[in-house]
mmCIF file of C-alpha atoms and ligand atoms in Angstrom:
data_model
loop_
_atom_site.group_PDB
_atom_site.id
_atom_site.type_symbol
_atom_site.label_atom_id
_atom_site.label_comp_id
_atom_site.label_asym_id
_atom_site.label_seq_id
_atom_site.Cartn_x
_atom_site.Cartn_y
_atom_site.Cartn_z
ATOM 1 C CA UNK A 1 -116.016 -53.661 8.651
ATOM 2 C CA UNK A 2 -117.043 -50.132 8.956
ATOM 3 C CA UNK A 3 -116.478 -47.624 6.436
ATOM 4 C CA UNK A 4 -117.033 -43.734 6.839
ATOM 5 C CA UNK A 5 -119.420 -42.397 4.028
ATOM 6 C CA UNK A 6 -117.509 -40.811 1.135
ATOM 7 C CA UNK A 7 -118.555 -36.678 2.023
ATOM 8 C CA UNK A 8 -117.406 -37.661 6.130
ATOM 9 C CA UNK A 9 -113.850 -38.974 4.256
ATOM 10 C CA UNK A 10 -113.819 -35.462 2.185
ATOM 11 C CA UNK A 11 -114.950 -32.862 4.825
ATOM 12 C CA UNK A 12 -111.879 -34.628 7.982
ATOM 13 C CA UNK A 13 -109.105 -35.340 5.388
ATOM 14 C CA UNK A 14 -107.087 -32.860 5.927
ATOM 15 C CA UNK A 15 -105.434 -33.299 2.460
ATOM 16 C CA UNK A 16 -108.508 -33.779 0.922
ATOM 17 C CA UNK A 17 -109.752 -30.533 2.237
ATOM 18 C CA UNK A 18 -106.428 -28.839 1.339
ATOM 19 C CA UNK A 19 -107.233 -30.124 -2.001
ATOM 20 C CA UNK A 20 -110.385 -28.920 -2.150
ATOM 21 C CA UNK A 21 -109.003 -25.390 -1.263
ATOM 22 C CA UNK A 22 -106.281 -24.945 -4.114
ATOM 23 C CA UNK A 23 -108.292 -25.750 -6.766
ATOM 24 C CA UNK A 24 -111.140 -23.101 -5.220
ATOM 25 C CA UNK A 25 -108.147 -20.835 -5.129
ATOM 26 C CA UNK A 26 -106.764 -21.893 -8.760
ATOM 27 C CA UNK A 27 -110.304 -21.755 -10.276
ATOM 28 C CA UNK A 28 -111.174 -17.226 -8.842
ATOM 29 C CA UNK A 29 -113.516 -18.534 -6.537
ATOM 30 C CA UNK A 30 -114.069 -16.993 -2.923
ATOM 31 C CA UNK A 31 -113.324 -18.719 0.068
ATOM 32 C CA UNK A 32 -115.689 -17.918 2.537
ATOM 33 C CA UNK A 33 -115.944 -17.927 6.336
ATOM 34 C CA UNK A 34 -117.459 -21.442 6.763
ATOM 35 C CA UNK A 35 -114.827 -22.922 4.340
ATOM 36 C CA UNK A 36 -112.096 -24.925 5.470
ATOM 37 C CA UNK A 37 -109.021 -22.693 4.507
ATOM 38 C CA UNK A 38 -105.638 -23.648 5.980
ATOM 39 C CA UNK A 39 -104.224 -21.980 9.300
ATOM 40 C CA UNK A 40 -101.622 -19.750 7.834
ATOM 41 C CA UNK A 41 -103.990 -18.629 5.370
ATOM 42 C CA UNK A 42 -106.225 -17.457 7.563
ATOM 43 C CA UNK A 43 -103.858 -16.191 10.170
ATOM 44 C CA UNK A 44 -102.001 -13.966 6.713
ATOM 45 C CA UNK A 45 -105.723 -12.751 6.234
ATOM 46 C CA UNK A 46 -106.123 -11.819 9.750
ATOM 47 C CA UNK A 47 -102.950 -10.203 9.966
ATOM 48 C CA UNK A 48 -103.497 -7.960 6.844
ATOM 49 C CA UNK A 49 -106.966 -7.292 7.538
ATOM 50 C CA UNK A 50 -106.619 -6.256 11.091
ATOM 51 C CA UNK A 51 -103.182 -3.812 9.717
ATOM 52 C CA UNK A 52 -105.512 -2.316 7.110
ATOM 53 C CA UNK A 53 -108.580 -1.708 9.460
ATOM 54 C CA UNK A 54 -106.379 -0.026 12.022
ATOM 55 C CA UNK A 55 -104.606 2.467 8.835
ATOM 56 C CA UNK A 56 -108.027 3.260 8.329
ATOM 57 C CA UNK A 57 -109.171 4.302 11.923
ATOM 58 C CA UNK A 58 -105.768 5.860 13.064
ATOM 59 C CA UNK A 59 -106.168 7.819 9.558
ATOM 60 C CA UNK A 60 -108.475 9.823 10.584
ATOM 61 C CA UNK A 61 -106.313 11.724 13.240
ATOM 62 C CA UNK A 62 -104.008 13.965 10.868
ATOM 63 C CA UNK A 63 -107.067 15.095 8.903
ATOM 64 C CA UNK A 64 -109.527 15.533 11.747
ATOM 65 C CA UNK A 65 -106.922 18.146 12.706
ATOM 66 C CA UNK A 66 -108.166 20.423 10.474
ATOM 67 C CA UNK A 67 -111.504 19.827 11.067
ATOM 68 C CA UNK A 68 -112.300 23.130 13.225
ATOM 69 C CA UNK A 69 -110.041 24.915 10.674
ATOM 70 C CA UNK A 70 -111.293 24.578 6.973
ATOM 71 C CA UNK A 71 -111.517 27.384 5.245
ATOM 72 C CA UNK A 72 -114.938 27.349 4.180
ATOM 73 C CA UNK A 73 -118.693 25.551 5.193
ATOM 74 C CA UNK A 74 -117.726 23.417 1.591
ATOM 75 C CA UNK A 75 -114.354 22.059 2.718
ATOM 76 C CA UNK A 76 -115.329 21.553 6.025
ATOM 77 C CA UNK A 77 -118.190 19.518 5.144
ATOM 78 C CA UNK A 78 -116.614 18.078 2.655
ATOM 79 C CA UNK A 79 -113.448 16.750 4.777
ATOM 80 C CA UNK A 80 -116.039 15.252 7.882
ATOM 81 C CA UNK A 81 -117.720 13.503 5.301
ATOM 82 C CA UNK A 82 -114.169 11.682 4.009
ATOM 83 C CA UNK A 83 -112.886 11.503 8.217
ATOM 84 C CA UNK A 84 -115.936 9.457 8.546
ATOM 85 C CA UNK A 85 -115.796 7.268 5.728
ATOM 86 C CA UNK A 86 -112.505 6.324 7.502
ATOM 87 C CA UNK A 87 -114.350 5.408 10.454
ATOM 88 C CA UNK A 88 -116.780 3.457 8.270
ATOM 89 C CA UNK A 89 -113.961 1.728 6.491
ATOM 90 C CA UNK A 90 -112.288 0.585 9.663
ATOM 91 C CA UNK A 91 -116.001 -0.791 10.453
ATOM 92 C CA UNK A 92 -116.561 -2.857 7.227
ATOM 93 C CA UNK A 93 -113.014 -4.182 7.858
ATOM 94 C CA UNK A 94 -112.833 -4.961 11.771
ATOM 95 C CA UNK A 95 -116.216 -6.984 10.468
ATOM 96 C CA UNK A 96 -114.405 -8.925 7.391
ATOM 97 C CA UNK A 97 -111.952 -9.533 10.133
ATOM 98 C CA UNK A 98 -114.713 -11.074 12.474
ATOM 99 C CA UNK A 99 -115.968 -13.443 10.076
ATOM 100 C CA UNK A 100 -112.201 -15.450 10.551
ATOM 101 C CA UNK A 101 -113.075 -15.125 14.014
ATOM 102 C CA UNK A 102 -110.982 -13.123 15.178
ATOM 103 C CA UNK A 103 -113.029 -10.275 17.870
ATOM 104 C CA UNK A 104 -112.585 -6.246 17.572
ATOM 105 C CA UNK A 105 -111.858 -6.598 20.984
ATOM 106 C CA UNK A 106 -108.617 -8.436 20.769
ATOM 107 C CA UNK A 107 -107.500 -6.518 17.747
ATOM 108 C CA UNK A 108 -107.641 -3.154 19.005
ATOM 109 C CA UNK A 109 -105.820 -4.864 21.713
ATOM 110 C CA UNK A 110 -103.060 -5.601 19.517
ATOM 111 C CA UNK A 111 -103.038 -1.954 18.064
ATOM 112 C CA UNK A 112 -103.008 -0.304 21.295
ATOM 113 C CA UNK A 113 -100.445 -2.318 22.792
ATOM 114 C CA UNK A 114 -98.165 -2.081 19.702
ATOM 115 C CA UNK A 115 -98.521 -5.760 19.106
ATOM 116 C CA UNK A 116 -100.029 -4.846 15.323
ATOM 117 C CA UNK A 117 -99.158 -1.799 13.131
ATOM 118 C CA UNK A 118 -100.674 0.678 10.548
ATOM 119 C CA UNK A 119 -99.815 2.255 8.502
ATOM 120 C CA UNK A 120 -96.913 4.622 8.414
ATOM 121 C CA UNK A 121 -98.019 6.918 6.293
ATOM 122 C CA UNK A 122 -100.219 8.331 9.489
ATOM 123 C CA UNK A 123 -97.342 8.895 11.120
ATOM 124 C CA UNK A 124 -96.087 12.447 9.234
ATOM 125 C CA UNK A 125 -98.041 15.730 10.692
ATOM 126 C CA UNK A 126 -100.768 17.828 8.710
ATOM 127 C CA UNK A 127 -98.943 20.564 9.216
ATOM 128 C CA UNK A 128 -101.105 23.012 6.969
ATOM 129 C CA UNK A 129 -104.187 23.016 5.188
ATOM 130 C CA UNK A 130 -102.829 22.379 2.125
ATOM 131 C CA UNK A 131 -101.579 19.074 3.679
ATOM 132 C CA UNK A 132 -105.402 17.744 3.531
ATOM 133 C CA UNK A 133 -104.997 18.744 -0.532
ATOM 134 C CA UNK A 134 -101.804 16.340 -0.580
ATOM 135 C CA UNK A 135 -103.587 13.353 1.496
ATOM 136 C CA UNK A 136 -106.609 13.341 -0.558
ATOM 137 C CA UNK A 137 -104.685 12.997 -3.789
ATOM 138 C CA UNK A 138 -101.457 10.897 -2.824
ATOM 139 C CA UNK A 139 -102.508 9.041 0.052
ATOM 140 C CA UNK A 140 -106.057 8.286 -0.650
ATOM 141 C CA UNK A 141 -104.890 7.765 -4.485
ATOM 142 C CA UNK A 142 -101.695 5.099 -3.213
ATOM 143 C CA UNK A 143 -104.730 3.605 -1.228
ATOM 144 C CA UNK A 144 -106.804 3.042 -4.385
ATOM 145 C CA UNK A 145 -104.141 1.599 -5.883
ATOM 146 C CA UNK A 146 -103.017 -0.597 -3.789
ATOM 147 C CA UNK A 147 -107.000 -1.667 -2.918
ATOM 148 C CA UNK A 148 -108.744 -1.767 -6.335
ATOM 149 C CA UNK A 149 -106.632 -5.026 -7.029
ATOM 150 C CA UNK A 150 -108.141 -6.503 -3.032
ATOM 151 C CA UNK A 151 -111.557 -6.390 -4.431
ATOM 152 C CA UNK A 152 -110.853 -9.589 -6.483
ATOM 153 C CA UNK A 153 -109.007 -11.358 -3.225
ATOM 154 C CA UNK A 154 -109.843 -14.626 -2.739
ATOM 155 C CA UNK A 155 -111.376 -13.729 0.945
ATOM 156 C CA UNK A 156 -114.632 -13.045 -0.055
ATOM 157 C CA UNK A 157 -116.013 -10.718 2.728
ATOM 158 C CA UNK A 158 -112.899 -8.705 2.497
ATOM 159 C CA UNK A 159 -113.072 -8.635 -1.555
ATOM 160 C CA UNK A 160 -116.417 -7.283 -0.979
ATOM 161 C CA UNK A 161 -115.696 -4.903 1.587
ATOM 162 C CA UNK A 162 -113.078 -3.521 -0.699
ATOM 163 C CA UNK A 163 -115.734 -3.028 -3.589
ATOM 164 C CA UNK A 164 -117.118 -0.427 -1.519
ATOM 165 C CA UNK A 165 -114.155 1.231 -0.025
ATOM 166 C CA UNK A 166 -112.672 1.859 -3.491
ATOM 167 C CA UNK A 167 -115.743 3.502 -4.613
ATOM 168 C CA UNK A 168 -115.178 5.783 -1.777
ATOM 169 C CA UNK A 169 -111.806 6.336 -1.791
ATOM 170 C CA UNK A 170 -112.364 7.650 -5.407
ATOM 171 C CA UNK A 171 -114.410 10.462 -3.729
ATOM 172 C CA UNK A 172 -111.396 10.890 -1.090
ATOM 173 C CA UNK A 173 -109.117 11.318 -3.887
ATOM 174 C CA UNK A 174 -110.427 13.758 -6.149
ATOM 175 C CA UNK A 175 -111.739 16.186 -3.792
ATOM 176 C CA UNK A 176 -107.930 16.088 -2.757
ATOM 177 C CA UNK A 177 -106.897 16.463 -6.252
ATOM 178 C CA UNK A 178 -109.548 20.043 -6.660
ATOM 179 C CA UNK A 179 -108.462 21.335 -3.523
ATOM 180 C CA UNK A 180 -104.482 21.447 -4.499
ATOM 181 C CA UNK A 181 -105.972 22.355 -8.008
ATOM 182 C CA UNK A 182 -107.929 25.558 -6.212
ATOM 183 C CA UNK A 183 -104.768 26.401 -4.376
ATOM 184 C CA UNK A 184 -102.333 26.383 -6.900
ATOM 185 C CA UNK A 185 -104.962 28.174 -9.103
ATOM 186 C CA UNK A 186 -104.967 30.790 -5.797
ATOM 187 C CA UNK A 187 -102.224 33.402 -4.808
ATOM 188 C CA UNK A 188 -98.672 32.757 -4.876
ATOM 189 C CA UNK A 189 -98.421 31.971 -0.880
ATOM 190 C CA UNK A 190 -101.303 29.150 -1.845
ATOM 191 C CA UNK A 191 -99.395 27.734 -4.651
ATOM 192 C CA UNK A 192 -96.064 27.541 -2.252
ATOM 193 C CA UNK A 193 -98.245 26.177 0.314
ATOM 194 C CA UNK A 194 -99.592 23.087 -1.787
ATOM 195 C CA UNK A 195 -96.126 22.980 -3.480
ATOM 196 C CA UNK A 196 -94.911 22.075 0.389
ATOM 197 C CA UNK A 197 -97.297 20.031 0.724
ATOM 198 C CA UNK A 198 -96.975 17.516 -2.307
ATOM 199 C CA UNK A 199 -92.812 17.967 -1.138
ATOM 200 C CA UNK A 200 -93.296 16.383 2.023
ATOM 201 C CA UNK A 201 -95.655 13.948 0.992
ATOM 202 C CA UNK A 202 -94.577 12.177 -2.151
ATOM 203 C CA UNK A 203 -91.860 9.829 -0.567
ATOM 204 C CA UNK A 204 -93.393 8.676 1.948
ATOM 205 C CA UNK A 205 -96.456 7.869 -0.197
ATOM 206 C CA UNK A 206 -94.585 5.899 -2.573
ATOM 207 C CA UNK A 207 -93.222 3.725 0.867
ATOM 208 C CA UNK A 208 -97.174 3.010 1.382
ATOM 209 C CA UNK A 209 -96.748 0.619 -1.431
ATOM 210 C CA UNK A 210 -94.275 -1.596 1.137
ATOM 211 C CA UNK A 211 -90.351 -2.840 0.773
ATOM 212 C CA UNK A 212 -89.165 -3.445 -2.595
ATOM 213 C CA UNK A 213 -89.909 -7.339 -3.740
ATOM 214 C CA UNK A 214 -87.064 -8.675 -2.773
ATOM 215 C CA UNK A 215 -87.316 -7.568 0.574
ATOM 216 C CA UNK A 216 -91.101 -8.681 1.070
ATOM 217 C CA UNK A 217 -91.409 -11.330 3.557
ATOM 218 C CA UNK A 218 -95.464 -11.935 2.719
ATOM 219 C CA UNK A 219 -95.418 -11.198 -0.387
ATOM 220 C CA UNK A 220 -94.459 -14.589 -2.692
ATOM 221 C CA UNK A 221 -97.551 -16.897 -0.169
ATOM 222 C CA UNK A 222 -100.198 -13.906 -0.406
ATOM 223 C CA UNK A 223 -99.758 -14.037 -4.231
ATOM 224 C CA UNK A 224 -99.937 -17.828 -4.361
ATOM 225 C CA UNK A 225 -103.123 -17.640 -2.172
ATOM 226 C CA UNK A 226 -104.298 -14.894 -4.707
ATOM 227 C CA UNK A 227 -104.628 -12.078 -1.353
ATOM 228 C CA UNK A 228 -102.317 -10.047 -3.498
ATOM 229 C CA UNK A 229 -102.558 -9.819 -7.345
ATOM 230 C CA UNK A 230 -99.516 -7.737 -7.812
ATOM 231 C CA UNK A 231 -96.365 -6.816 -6.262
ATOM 232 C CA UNK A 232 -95.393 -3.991 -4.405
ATOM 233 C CA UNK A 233 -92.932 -2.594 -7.342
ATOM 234 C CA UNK A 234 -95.275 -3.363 -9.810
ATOM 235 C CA UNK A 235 -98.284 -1.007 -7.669
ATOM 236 C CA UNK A 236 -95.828 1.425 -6.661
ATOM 237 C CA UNK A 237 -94.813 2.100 -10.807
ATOM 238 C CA UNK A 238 -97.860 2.392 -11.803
ATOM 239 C CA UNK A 239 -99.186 4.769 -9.044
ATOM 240 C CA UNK A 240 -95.848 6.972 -10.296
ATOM 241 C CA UNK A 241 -97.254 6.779 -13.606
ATOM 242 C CA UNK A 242 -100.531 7.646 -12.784
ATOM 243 C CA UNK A 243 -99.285 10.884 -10.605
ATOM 244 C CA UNK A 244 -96.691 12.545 -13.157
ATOM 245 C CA UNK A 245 -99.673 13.461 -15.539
ATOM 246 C CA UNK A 246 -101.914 14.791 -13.096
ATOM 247 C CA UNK A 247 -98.946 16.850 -11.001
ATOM 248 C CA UNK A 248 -98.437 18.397 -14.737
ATOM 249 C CA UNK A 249 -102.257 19.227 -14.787
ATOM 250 C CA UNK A 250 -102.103 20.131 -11.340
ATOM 251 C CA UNK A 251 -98.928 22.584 -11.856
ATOM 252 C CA UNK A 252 -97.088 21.145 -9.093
ATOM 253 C CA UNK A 253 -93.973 19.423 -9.795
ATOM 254 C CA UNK A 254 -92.925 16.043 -8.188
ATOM 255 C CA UNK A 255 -89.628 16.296 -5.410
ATOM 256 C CA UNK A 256 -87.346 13.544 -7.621
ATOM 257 C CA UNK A 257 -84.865 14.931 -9.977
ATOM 258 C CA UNK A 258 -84.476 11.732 -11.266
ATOM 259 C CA UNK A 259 -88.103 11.038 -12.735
ATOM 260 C CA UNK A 260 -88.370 10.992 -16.273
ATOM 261 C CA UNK A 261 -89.877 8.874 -18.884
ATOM 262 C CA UNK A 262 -88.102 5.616 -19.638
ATOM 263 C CA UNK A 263 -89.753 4.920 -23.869
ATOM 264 C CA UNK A 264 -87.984 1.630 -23.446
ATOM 265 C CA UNK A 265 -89.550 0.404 -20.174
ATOM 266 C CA UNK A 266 -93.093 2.148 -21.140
ATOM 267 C CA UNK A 267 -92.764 3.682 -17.421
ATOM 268 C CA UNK A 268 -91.342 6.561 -15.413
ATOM 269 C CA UNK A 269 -87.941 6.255 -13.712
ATOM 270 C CA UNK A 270 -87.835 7.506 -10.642
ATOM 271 C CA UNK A 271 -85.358 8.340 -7.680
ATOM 272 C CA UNK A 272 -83.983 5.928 -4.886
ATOM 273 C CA UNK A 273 -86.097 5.718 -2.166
ATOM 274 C CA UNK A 274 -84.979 6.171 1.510
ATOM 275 C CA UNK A 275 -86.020 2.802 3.393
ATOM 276 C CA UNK A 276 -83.992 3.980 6.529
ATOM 277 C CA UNK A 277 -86.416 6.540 7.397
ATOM 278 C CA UNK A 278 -89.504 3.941 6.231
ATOM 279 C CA UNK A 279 -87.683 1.219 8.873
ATOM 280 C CA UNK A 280 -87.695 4.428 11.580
ATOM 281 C CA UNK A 281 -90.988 5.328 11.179
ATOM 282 C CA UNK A 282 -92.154 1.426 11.381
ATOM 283 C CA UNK A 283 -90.027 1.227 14.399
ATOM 284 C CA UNK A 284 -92.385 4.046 16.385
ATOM 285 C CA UNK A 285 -89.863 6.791 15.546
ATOM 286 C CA UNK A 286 -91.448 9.072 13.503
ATOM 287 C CA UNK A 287 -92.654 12.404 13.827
ATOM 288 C CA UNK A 288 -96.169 11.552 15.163
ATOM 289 C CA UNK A 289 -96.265 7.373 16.290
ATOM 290 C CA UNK A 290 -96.807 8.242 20.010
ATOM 291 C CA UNK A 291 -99.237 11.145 19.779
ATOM 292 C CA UNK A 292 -101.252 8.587 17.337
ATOM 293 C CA UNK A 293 -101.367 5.781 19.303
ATOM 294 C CA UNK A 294 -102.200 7.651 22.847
ATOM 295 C CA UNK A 295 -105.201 9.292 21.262
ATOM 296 C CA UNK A 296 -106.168 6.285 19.870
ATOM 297 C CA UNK A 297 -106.000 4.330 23.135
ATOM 298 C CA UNK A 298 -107.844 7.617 24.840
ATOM 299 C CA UNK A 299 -111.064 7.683 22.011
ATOM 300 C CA UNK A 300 -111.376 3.596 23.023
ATOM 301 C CA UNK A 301 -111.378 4.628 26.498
ATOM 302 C CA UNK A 302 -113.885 7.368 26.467
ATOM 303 C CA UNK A 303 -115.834 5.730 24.395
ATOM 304 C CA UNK A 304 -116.169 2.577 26.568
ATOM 305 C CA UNK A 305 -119.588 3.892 28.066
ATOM 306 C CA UNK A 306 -121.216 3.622 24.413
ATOM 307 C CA UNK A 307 -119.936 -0.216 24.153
ATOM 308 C CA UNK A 308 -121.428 -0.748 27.777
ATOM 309 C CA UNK A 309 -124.579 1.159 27.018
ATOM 310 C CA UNK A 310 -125.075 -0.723 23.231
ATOM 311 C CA UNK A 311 -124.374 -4.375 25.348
ATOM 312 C CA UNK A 312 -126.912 -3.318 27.717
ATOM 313 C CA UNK A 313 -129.125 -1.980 25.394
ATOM 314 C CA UNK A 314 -129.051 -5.400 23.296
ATOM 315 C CA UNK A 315 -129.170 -8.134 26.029
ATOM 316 C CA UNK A 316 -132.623 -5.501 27.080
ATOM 317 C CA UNK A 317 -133.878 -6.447 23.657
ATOM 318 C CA UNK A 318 -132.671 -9.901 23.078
ATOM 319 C CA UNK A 319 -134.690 -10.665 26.507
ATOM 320 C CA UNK A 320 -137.386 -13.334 26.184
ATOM 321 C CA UNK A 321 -139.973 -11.445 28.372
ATOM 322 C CA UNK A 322 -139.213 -7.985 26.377
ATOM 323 C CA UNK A 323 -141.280 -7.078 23.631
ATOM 324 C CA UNK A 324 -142.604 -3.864 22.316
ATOM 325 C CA UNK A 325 -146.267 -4.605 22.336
ATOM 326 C CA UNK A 326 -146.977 -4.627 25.910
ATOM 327 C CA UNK A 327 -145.325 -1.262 26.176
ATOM 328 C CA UNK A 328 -147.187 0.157 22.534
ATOM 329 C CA UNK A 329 -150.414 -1.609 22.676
ATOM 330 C CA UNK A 330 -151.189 0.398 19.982
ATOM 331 C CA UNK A 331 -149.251 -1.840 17.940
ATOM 332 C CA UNK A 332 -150.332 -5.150 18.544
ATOM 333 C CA UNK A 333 -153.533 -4.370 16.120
HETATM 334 FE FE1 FE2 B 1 -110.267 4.560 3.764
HETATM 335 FE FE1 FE2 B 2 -109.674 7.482 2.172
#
């Protein structure tokens, strides 16, 4: 008679290991990448991951728009610093993703052939400066709230990436917040201009936060597996109660006649929001979805001579017979 040795039993039982997975789940602790984790867990992970990383690198298309067209050295330097945290973002996450394995490659695959979205929120034009002002403080500030909550996801490389990409988005938000402050402190033109601005942008910010939670297909799981902490209602009131103050402060006013304090609830009420035009712009029919995407699928292909000449430049250096002595004797001392 042959019997297996107790740890061979735990580490191939599939229930055993499924066991050992809820109560790492049920006690806060990470799962990490060498853990066993069950298929739809990691496939939900992958999924949301890959989604995020690609809202992060399509992002920064409406802003680098006004790149060449800041009106000062400050702003300017001030919004390529934010355009490439985006790119840094996508980075950390396409990484996270990596450690599921899952490759870049096939990913931005999926986003350029439409296979995998971002999201929609990139999909409205920056149509003037003041639009920047609006990103920064709704978009960016949706963002944190939705993310701040992801940095104590059971994933642990993406709960960690997150730590870092909140930290930053805080940056992203407030200089949005000053420069909608400066402009409605400015002329009258100015204050129309970031009035317009917050106008176009509030609804579809408040869509970032996802279909209401009884329409969420993901949502019920990805709290179970404790990848979401909240639901999208419950993010989406507090970001409205977080932005009524500081629209006061800012002395811009918010596009819903019907938001008002509710002393029963302990939270604004706020308007009906249109989930027709969020279902359009999913679809690929909003104002921007195809100029996005073909710019995106143009950068990958212009840049394809730095992948070829970082490959080459690392299978130089991982080459047995390569090393830097015999070409800097100098160093060998
Ligand atoms: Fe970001
Ligand atoms: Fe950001």
């Amino acid at each position: 008679m042959t019997t297996a040795a107790p740890e061979t039993v735990e580490t191939t039982d599939p229930s055993a290991l499924e066991a050992v997975f809820d109560a790492a789940v049920a006690a806060d602790e990470r799962i990490e990448p060498r853990d066993w984790m069950p298929d739809a867990y990691r496939a939900t992970l992958v999924r949301q991951m890959a989604q995020h990383a690609h809202s992060e690198i399509i992002g920064m298309q409406p802003e680098a728009n006004w790149i060449t067209r800041a009106p000062s050295l400050r702003r300017k330097a001030i919004l390529m610093a934010k355009v490439q945290d985006e790119a840094g973002h996508g980075l950390y996450l396409y990484s996270a993703a990596e450690t599921l394995g899952t490759g870049r490659d096939e990913l931005l695959d999926k986003l350029h052939s439409g296979r995998q979205k971002y999201s929609s929120i990139f999909n409205y034009p920056t149509l003037t400066w003041a639009d920047v002002g609006a990103i920064g403080w709704l978009v960016d500030g949706a963002a944190i709230t939705n993310q701040v909550p992801l940095c104590r996801c059971s994933y642990g490389p993406y709960a960690r990436a997150m730590v870092r990409i909140c930290k930053e988005e805080s940056f992203h938000q407030r200089q949005g917040y000053e420069l909608l402050l400066a402009l409605s402190r400015g002329t009258e033109a100015q204050h129309a201009m970031a009035q317009d601005a917050v106008d176009r942008w509030w609804w579809p910010s408040l869509m970032m936060f996802g279909p209401p939670d009884d329409e969420s297909a993901h949502s019920a799981q990805s709290m179970a597996w404790k990848i979401k902490r909240h639901s999208n209602d419950e993010l989406r009131q507090r970001f409205v109660d977080i932005c009524v103050p500081q629209a006061e402060s800012l002395g811009l006013t918010l596009p819903d006649p019907a938001l008002r304090w509710n002393e029963e609830r302990g939270h604004h009420d706020f308007g009906p929001i249109d989930w027709d035009e969020f279902h359009q712009v999913l679809r690929g029919n909003g104002p921007c979805n195809e100029q996005r995407l073909d710019r995106r699928r143009k950068a990958h292909e212009d840049g394809a001579w730095v992948r070829e000449a970082a490959l080459a430049h690392a299978a130089k250096h991982s080459a047995p017979e390569h090393t830097d002595r015999t070409e800097h004797p100098e160093a060998s001392a």
